Structure formats: C-alpha cells, structure tokens
Amino acid sequence: MKNARIILACLLAPAVLSSCHHNAPNDDKMIFRYNESAGIATLDPAYAKDQALIWACTQLYNGLIQLDSNLNVQPCIAKRWEVSNNNKTYTFTLRNDVCFHKNELFKTPDSTRRVNAQDFVYSFSRIIDPDIASPGLWIFSNVAENGIIAPNDSTLIINLKTSFPPFLSLLGMPYCSVVPHEVVDHYKADFRNHPCGTGPFKYQMWKENVKLVLRKNPDYFEFDDHGNRLPYLDAVSVTFIVDKQTVFLEFVKGNLDFMNSLDASYKDEILTQTGKPKAKYADKLVMTSTPYLNTEYLGFKMDLQHQNPINDKRIRQAINYGFDRRKMIKYLRNNIGTPGCKGFIPCGLPGHDTASTYGYEYNPQKAKELLEEAGYPNGKGLPTLQLATTSSYLDLCKYIQQQLGLIGINIKVDVAPPAALREQIAQGKSEWFRGSWIADYPDAENYLSLFYSPNHSPDGPNYTHYTNKQFDLLYSKANKETNPKNRAEIYRNMDSLIMDEAPIMVLYYDQILHFTHKGKGGITGIRSNAMNALDLRYAIKTK
C-alpha cells in the first residue's frame, strides 16, 4: 500500500503541473482531498444512485439544469426553458458554448466537440433502455412515447403523459447528465472507467479502492461574477479508506481537506452533547450544518393479520406518544438533527409545517389512555411487538424499547444486516421496521409517494402498505396543481392524514455536517444544499 501511494503521488504531480491557469485565484496549485469510505463502483452517471457516485459524477458531468444552495432550479446547459399551458411540454434552449472533455475518439482537430440537443436525446434514451438497467429509469416513466425530440441543435423538447410539477427538478439528478455517443458507444460497459462529460473536472486516473484523481477542466463553460473561469481548484483527489476511525485521524492530521458527517465511533470525541465542537477542536476545525432532506422513521405494516394489535390505530398512536424524541436527539445524537415531532415531510421543504397541530410530542399519559381504550390497560394482555433494525440504529431502538417498556409496551428488537432488512421490508415480511427516506428531488411529493396506494411494495416505495382514499385523491390533486403555495397546502393536508393514521413514527429529520480546516490550507467556497450536494466549482484553498 505504501508503494502504491508513492506511485499515485507521482501520477498526480504531472497532472497538476500541466493544468492550465485561466483563473486569477489559481496562483498556487490547489488539490481538494476527501475520502469516500463507501467506495465508487462506476463513473457512469447512468448508475449514480448513491451519494458516493453522485459526488463524483457532479464533478465530471452537467445536465440541462442545476439546483442551487436553496434547491432552486437554475440554468446549466439549458440557458432557458418554456412550459406549455397544460404543463406537459417542456421546451429547452441550449447554450452553444459547452464542449465535452477532450478525447481522441471525437477525431476533431481539438479532440472535442460542442454539446447539441441530440446528445440529450441519446443520453436520456440510454437511461430508458432496459438493457442499460439504469436505476434512474423511473425519472422518464411519465414521458410520452417518442416524447424526447431535438428539432435542431439548440432545442430539446420533452413531452409528458400527464402533468407533474416536480419534473423540472428531476432533470437536475446526475442520471440526466449529458454524455457523448462516440465515447459511450466505443467503450460500452467499460465507459464506467473511461468517463467523458462536460463538468468542471475531467478524468485523470482511477485505481479502484485506492485513489481517484480528477483534473481541472480548463475549458469549462461557467465563469464567476468577476469573469474568472471556474473551477478554481487544480485537482480533486479521492481516497477510499474503509475504516472510519482511520479517516478521522487522517483528517485531523491534515491529510484530508474535508469530512462529511460523523461516525458514531468518534462523534463524542469532536462534539459536545449540545452539538458544538469541543474546545480542543474549536480553533482547528470549521463545522457547517444544514438541514438534510432525510427523514428517519419506524414504519408499521398496515395490512397484517386481523388479530395483530399493530392494526389498531390507537396502539400506533400510543407508541408515537410513548417516547421522548428530544432526549433521544440530545443524548444519543449530540443534538445532530431535529426531533421528528411534526409530519413526515422534513425541514427545508415546502409542506413541512413547524406550527402544525399534528404530530407527536412525548406524552406518556396520553399513551396510557390510548392503550386502555384499545383494551390493554397498562399494556396488560398486549403481546410483545417485533421491531426490525440494523446495528447502526440499535442504540436508538433500545432507547425506544426502554421508554415504551415504562408504559407497558414490550418490544423485541431484531437486528439484521442492511441488505437483508431492505429485502424483508420490500417483501412485506417485517411488521415494524426502521427506515429512512432521503430525497431524490426537492419536492414533498417524493416523501408523500411512500403512502400512495398504487405504490405498494414490492412494486413501489409504499413499504407500510398504507391505503387511504382521501390521501390518494389529494395526491392526484397535488400533481395537477402548478401553484407552489397551493401545492404546499395540499401537502400539509396529506401529511396531517398520515400523522393521524400513524403508519409510521418519525424519529428525526437529519442534519448535514461538513468539516474543514481553519487557517492556511483550509478550504473555503464549497457549496452544498439540503440534498448534501458537493459543488466544488467555487472551492479554493486559503493561503
């Protein structure tokens, strides 16, 4: 491993030295170093399903639109667009100054070419192709047959079967990046390690499970407000150290410039119980936090055999009232996150209502009253309930087990490997399970789709098998409503129905933590949002 690192350092040196200098801020060589413990399986955006792949693809590729720090849709390769009166036809006008990364397969004098509308037809058709088996196929499920058209090089038209207001934001996902047919068709499946996009950085080298190096794209099409070409950095270097403790030590030693989130094994080393950096790190580290579009919850299966007490709404409500979310966040998560005392829609999305009257605060007396109404006074006669989780959430589940035991609700916690639990949930084999939902796109519909009747698993994400005709009608109504304010009100009504029926118990709304170093050599200018984006276009090392 030591020799491998020496070789990689030598490989990186010429990559940085040969970098062009279009930017005033780039007087010194600047390399952004971070670790990806989960590893990277591919650099093909068609498979950019998890955060590790999304972050890498964000540096290499662009799409029609992009999301800013406030999750607003902004132009990217599409400089403007129009939506028809029936909200089913989207017409995009493309920039004419965006080029693919240089590659000899283009067979042009400068080894590149401009992006045109037909490239998007090709790229989107590739996602739809069942032989590609892209996990992003669902994005285009509402697109009409032959509904992606390029009448000329600068115009792209997409026709939908039905109106779907969040559609535009879906196009900001890395799945929808533009790729060149010359390179993809040449390498086929091996495009995974021969990426070619239009992004701020281009591929330099990748030794799987060791290091990935990306170089600045000197021809990138975006500029800052002062006319400097982006990005400012010369290179991005990604390591793949699996052990979280080792990653933490490498960061503390200054061998990594950035750390995302905290592992349970060392969170108490850095943070106080109130969620602030401890004194020994306060002068060394910069911590930034943002609401994360991730709701952590426990889900109840809603179509169990008739005699199962979980079928009784009063039991589900009693469980919701029966444990203290605020203490759980303070003592088990060092105040990282927001207690889930409101609806399923997380903080940061229209539809989340901090002033709502629905949701569940800790109220053991109310929980006891509901148990008695259901025929189980003080829990007498109530059978032990089975809760399925993974080892990562065992401490939270044991806390809930202890708290509910005080009011007579006995729980057996079953621990399963993550993959096995996901399969159990998808197949409806868990009566009560731990789950989480991270937004695919910034619209509350993405969360509420988990409770839409036609989405019952295993064919959809409705893992609880919740069924409510009124909810379904509101869901359909929201998908036809184009006024954001009106749609948010419909979302709140749907959220209140979920909370009353209690097919889930919200634990907390998650929080993003990013750590960098203070002072000389520290990184500033990283841009993110509530979807935990890693935008390095404006990142720069301090001198």
C-alpha angles and dihedrals in degrees: 000000000000091000090046090055091050091051092048092050089055091049091051096049098068090041090061097038092054092052115121121237112225094142129081092214093056100081092125128042109265124195122180111213125195137152129236109200093181091060128223120265099185144358093215109113091213086078100038095131104136134047096259092057094039092055093049093045091048089065095046105040146039134201137198094282139012135207120238129215090281093047092252117148111251133181119266121156086348106068093192142352143195130214121209122241091256089051092233103102123065119190117193127194111206132215115249097213102068116110133183119246112277114275131164090228090075089069093208127131092256095035095241142073140202123271115249135185093262088063088063091048088053095045095048093044087054091057090050093049107106090210089064090053093204115182086220093068091106091067090072098038090105094049114111119246108279085002098143109082137171108197089177140354095277102038128075122181125194120189120198127205092224136008114276114172097198092055095101093057090051088065089066091069116107089242086073095056118130117248130182117251092215093063098035094048091048097050098028108178090002089067082093089083099027099060121177121181141137099257132130091264132042133208118275107161143331127198101183116241090005114060144338120201125194123185129212113269102232091197098051111147101223126086133190123245091272095055096259115142115243141267109051095194121087096212147352120226120194124190126193107217107161101197109086094205091055090050090052092051091048090052094048090050090054096248090120124047098203140031125191118212126329130273117228090240093070108014091104089053092061106027136054119224088264091060098253126127112265118249094258090061102031093091094042107043137053114212120193122184132195133175109265122219091234124114116197113204149151115242129209122211104238101199102055124140112296097252095055108110091219086074087070111089090210091061092050090048092048090054090050092052094041104078135052111241093182094058090044092057093044099047104028101033104028089241092301104149136011121279109255097237096134132048134319093263106093130231112280099041129096105254096044104114117197090184095050122131092216126084133063133284122182107283113154092175091057089047091054091049091053091049090053092048089052091053099259107104108196087351094296110159094010109131121229111275122224118229118188119205144143128256091257091066099035093107092055092047093048089051090053090045091054095046095047091046088065090065096042102267108128119201134191111205115213116196119208135171111267095248092048092048092049089053092048091051094046091051093046095244097130120076092194123015145166115248142164134200122207115191118256089193133005102263129100089230086077089064098038091052086076088073101041110117098228088056096068111147141279086040094040144010097272093111094164092054088228112179125190124153094204090052091049092052091050090048091055091045092052091052090058096045113095098179105096094210093051091045091052090053091052089049091054091052090051091048091052091054091053092050093050094049090041102207084158140027112221112223102183146322108247130237132216117231121192123184128198135161127267123232131006113014093016120134123242132173099049108150123208140156141200090290090061095247119179106216110177099172092104098031116125136172117240118237 
